[in-house]
JSON list of C-alpha atoms in Angstrom, two decimals:
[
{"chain": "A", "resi": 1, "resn": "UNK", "atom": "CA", "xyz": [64.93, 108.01, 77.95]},
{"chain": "A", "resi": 2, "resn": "UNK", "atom": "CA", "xyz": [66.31, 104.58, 78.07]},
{"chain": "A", "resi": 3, "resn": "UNK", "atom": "CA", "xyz": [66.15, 102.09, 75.45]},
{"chain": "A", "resi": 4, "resn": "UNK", "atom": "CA", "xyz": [63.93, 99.01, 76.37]},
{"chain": "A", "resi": 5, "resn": "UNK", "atom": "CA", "xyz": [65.73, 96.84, 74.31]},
{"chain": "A", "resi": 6, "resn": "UNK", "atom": "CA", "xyz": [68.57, 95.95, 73.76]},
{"chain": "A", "resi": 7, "resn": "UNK", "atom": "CA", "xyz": [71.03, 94.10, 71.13]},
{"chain": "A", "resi": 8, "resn": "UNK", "atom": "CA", "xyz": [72.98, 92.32, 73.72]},
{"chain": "A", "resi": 9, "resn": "UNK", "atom": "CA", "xyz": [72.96, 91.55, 77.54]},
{"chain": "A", "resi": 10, "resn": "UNK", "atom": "CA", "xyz": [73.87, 93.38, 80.16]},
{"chain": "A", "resi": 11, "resn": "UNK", "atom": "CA", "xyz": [76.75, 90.95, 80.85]},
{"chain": "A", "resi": 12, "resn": "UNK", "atom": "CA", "xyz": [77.86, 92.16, 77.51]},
{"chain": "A", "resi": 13, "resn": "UNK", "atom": "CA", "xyz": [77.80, 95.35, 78.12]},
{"chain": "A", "resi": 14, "resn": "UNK", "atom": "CA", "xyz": [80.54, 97.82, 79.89]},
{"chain": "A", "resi": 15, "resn": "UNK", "atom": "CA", "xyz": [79.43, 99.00, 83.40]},
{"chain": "A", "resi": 16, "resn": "UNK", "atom": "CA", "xyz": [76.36, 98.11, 85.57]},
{"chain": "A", "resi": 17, "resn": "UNK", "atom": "CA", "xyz": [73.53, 99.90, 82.85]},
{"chain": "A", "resi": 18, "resn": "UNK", "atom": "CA", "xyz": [70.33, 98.64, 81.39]},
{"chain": "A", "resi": 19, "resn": "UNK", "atom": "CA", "xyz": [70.59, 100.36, 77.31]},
{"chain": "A", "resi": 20, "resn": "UNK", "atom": "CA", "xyz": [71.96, 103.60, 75.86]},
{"chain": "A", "resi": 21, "resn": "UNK", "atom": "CA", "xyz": [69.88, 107.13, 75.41]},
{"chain": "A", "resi": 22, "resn": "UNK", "atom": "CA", "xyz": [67.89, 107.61, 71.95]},
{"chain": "A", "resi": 23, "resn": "UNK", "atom": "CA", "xyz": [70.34, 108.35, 69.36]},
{"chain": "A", "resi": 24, "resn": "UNK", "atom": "CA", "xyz": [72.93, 107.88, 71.50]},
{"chain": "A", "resi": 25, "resn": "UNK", "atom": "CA", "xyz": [76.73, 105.80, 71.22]},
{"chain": "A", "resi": 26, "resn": "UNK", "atom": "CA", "xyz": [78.82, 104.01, 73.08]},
{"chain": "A", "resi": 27, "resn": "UNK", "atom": "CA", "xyz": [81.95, 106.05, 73.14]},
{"chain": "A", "resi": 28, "resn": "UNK", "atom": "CA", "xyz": [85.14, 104.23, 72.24]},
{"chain": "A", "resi": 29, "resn": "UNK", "atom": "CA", "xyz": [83.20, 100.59, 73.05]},
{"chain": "A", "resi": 30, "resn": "UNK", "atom": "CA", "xyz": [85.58, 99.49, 70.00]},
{"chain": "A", "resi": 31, "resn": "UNK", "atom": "CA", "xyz": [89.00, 100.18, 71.88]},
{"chain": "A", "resi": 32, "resn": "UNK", "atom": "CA", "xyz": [87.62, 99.61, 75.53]},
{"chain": "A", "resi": 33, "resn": "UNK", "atom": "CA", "xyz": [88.05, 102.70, 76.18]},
{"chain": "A", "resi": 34, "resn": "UNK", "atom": "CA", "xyz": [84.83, 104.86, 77.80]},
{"chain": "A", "resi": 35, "resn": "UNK", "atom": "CA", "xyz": [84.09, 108.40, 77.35]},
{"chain": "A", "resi": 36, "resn": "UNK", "atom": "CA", "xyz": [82.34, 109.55, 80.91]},
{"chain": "A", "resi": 37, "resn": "UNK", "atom": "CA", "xyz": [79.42, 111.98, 80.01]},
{"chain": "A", "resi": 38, "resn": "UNK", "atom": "CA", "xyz": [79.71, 115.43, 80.99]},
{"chain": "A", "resi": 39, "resn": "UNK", "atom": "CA", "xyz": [75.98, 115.90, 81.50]},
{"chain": "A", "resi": 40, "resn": "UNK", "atom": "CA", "xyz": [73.24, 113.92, 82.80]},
{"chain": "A", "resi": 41, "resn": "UNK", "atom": "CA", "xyz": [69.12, 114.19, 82.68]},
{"chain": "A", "resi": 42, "resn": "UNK", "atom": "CA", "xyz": [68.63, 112.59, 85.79]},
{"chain": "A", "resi": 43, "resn": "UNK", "atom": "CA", "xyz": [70.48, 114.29, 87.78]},
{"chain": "A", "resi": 44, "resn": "UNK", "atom": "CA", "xyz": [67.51, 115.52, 89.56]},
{"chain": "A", "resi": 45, "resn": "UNK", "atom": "CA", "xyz": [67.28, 112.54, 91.43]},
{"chain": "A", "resi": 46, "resn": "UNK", "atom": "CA", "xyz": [69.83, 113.02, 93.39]},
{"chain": "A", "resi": 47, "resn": "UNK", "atom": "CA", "xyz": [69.53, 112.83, 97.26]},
{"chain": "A", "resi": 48, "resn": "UNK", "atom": "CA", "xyz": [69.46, 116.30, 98.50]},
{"chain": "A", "resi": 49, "resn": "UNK", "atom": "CA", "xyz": [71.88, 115.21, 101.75]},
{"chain": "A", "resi": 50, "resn": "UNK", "atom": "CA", "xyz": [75.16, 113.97, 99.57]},
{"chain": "A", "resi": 51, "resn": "UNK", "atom": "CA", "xyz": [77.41, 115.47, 102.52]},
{"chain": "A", "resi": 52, "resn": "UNK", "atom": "CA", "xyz": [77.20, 112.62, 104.21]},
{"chain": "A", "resi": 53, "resn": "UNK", "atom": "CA", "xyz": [77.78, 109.14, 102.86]},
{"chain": "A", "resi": 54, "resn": "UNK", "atom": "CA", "xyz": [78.86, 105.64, 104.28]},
{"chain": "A", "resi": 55, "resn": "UNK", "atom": "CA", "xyz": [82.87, 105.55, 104.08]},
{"chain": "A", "resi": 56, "resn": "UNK", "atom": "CA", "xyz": [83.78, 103.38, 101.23]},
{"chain": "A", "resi": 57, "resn": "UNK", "atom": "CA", "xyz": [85.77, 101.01, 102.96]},
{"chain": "A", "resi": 58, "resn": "UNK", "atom": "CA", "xyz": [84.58, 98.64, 104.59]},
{"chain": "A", "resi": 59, "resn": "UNK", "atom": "CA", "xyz": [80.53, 99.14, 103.81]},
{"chain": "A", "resi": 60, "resn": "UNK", "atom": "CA", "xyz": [78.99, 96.30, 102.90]},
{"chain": "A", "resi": 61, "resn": "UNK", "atom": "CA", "xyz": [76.34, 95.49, 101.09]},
{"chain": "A", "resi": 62, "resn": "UNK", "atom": "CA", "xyz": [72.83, 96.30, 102.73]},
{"chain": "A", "resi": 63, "resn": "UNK", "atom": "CA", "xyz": [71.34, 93.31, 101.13]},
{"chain": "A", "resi": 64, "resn": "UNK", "atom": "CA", "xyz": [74.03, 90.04, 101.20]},
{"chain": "A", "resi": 65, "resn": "UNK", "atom": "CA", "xyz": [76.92, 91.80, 102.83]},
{"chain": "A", "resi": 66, "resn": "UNK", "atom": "CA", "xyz": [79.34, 91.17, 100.28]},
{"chain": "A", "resi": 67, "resn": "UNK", "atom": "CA", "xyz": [82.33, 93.23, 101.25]},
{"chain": "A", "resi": 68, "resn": "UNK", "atom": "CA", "xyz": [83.36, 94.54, 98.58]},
{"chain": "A", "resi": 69, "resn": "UNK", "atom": "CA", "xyz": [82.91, 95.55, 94.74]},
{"chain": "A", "resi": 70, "resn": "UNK", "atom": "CA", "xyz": [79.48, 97.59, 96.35]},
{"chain": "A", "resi": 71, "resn": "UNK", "atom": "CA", "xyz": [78.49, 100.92, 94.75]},
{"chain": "A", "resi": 72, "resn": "UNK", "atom": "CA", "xyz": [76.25, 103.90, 96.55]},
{"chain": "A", "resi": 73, "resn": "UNK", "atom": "CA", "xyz": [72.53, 105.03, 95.37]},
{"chain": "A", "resi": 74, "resn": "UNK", "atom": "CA", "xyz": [72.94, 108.62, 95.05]},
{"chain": "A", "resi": 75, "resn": "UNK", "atom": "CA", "xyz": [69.72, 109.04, 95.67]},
{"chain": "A", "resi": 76, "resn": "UNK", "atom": "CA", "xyz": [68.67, 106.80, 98.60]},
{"chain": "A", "resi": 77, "resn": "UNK", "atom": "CA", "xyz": [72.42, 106.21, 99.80]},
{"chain": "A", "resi": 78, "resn": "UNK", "atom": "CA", "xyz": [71.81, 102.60, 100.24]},
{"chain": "A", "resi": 79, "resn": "UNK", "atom": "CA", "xyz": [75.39, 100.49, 99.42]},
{"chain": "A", "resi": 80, "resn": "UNK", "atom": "CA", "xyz": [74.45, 97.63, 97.41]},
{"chain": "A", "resi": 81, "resn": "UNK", "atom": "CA", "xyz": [76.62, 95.32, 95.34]},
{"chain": "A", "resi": 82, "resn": "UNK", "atom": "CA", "xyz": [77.53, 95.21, 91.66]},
{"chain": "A", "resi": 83, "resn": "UNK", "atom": "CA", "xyz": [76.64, 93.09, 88.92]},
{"chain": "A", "resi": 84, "resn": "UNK", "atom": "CA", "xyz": [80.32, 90.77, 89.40]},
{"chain": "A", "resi": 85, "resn": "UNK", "atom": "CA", "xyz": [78.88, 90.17, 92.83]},
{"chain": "A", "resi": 86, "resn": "UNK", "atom": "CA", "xyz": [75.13, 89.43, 93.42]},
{"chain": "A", "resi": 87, "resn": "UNK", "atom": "CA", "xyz": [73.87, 92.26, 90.83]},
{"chain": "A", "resi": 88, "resn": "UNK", "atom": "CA", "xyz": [72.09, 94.19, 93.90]},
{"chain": "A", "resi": 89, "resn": "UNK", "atom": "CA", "xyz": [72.71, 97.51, 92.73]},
{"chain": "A", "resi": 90, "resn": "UNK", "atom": "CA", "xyz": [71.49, 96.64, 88.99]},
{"chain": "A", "resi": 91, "resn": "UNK", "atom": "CA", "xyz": [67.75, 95.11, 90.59]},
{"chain": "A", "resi": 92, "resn": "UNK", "atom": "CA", "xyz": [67.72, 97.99, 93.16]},
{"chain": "A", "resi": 93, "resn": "UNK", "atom": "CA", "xyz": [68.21, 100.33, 90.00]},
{"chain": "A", "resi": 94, "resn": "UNK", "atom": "CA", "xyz": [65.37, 98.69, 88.03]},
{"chain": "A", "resi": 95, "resn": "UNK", "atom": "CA", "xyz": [62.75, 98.25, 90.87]},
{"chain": "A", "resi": 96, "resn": "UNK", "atom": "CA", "xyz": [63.07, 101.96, 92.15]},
{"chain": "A", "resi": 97, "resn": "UNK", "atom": "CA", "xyz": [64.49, 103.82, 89.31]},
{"chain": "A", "resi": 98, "resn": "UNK", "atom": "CA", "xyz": [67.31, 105.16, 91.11]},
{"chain": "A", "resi": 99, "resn": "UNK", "atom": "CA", "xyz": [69.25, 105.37, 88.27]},
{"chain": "A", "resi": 100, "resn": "UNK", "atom": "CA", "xyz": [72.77, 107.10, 89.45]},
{"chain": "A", "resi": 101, "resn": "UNK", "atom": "CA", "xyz": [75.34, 105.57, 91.47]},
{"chain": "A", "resi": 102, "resn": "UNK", "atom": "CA", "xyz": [78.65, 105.87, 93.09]},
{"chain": "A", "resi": 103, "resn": "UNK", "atom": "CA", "xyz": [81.76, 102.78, 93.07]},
{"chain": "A", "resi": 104, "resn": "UNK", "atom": "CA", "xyz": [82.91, 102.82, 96.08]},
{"chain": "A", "resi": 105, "resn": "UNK", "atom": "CA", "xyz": [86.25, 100.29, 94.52]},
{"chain": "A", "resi": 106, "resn": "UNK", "atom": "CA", "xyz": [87.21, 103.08, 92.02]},
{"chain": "A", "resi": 107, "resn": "UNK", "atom": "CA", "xyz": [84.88, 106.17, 92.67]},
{"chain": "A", "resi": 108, "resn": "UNK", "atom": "CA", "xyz": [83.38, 105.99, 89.23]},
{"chain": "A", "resi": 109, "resn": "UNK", "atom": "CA", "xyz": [79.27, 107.69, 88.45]},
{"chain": "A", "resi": 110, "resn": "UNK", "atom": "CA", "xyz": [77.25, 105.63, 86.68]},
{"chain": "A", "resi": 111, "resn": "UNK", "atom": "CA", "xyz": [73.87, 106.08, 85.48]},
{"chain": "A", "resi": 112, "resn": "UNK", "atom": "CA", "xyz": [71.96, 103.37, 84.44]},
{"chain": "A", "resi": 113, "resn": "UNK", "atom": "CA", "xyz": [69.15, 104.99, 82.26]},
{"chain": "A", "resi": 114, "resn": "UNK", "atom": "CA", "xyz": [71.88, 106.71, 79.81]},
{"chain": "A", "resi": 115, "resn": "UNK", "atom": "CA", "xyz": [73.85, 103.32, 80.52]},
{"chain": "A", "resi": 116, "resn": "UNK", "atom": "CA", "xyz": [76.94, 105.72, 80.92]},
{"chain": "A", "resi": 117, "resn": "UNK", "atom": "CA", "xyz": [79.55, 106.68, 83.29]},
{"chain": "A", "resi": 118, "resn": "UNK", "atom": "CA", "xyz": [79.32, 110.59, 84.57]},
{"chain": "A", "resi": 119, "resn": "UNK", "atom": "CA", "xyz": [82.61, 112.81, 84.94]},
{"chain": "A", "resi": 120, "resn": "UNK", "atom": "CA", "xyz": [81.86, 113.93, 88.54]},
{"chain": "A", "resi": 121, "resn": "UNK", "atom": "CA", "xyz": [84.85, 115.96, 88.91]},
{"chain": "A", "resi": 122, "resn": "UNK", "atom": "CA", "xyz": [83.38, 117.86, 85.85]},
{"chain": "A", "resi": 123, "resn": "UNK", "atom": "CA", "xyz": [79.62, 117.61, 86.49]},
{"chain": "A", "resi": 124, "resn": "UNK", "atom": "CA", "xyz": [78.55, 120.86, 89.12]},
{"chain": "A", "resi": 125, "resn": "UNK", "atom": "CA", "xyz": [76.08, 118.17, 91.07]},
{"chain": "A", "resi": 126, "resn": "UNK", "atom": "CA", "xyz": [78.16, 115.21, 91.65]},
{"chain": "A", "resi": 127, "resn": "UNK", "atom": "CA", "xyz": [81.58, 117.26, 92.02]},
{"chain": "A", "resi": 128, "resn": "UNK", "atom": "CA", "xyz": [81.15, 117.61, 96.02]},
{"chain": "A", "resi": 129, "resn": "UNK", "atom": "CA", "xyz": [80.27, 113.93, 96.66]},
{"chain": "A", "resi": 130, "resn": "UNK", "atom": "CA", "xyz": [83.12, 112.65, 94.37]},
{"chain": "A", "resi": 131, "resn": "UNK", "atom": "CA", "xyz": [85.44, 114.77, 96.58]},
{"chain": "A", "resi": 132, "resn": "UNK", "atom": "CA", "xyz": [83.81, 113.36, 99.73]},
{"chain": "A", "resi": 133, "resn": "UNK", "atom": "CA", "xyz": [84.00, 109.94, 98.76]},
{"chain": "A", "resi": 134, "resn": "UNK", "atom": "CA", "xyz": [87.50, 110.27, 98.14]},
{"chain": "A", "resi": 135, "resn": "UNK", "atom": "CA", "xyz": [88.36, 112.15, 101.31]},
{"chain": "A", "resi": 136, "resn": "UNK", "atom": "CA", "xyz": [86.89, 109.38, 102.91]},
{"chain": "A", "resi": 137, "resn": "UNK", "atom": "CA", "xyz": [88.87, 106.77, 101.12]},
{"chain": "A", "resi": 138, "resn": "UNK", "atom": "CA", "xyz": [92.03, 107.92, 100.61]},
{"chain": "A", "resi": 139, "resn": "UNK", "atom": "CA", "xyz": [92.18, 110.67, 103.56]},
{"chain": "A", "resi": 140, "resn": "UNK", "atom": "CA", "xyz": [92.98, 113.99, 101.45]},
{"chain": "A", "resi": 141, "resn": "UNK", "atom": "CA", "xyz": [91.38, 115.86, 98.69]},
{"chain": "A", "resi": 142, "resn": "UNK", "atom": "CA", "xyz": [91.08, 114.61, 94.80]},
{"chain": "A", "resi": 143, "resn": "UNK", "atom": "CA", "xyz": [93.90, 115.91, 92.94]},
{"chain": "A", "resi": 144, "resn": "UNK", "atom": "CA", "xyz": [92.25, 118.79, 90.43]},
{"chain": "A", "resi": 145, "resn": "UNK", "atom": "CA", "xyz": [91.73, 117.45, 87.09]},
{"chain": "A", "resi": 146, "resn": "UNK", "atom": "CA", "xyz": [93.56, 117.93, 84.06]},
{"chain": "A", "resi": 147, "resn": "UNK", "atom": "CA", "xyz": [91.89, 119.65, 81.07]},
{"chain": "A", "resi": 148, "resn": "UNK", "atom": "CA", "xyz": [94.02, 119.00, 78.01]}
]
């Protein structure tokens, strides 16, 4: 469950998210470097129809129509825009509790309850829209990732 406080503002903050997990760290928030999670509890919000998205060029946002920077609900699908743009993805996030979302600029997960990013290319549930998304961006498949 999500903290409801919080030491510092979201603007503070890395990513889009709203407070860390109970007991939980920010991974490498010293260095700027950010460990994605390789699980997630709320997961099971995911939309059950992932095989088909918006592309992620050119989708604006369904609420100002800002261009770019705009990130997919994975549980809704609507494209709203990030917190460097109007925040609509952050207020959409808080009024439904859609917590899990897609970047459409760099294909990142984020949920905003754990206040994390997810590794969808390691994650079983987000693994087939990751690939989609990037089919549809970059025209071929995600290279497989490397496990060191």
């Amino acid at each position: 469950m999500a903290s409801s406080s919080s030491s510092r503002s979201d603007q503070d903050r890395p990513g889009l998210g709203v407070g860390l997990c109970e007991g939980e760290e920010e991974y490498g928030s010293e260095s700027g470097w950010v460990e994605a999670r390789s699980s997630c509890d709320h997961l099971c919000s995911l939309s059950p129809d992932l095989s088909h998205i918006p592309a992620p060029q050119n989708t604006p946002c369904y609420e100002c129509q800002h261009p770019s920077e705009n990130w997919l609900c994975l549980s809704c699908k609507e494209v709203l825009c990030s917190r460097f743009v109007n925040k609509h993805m952050l207020s959409h996030s808080r009024r439904t509790n859609h917590c899990v979302a897609l970047s459409f600029s760099d294909l990142s997960v984020w949920c905003f309850s754990c206040d994390a990013y997810l590794d969808a290319q390691l994650i079983p549930q987000l693994r087939p829209v990751y690939q989609l998304a990037y089919i549809l961006k970059f025209g071929q498949p995600p290279p497989l990732p490397q496990h060191n």
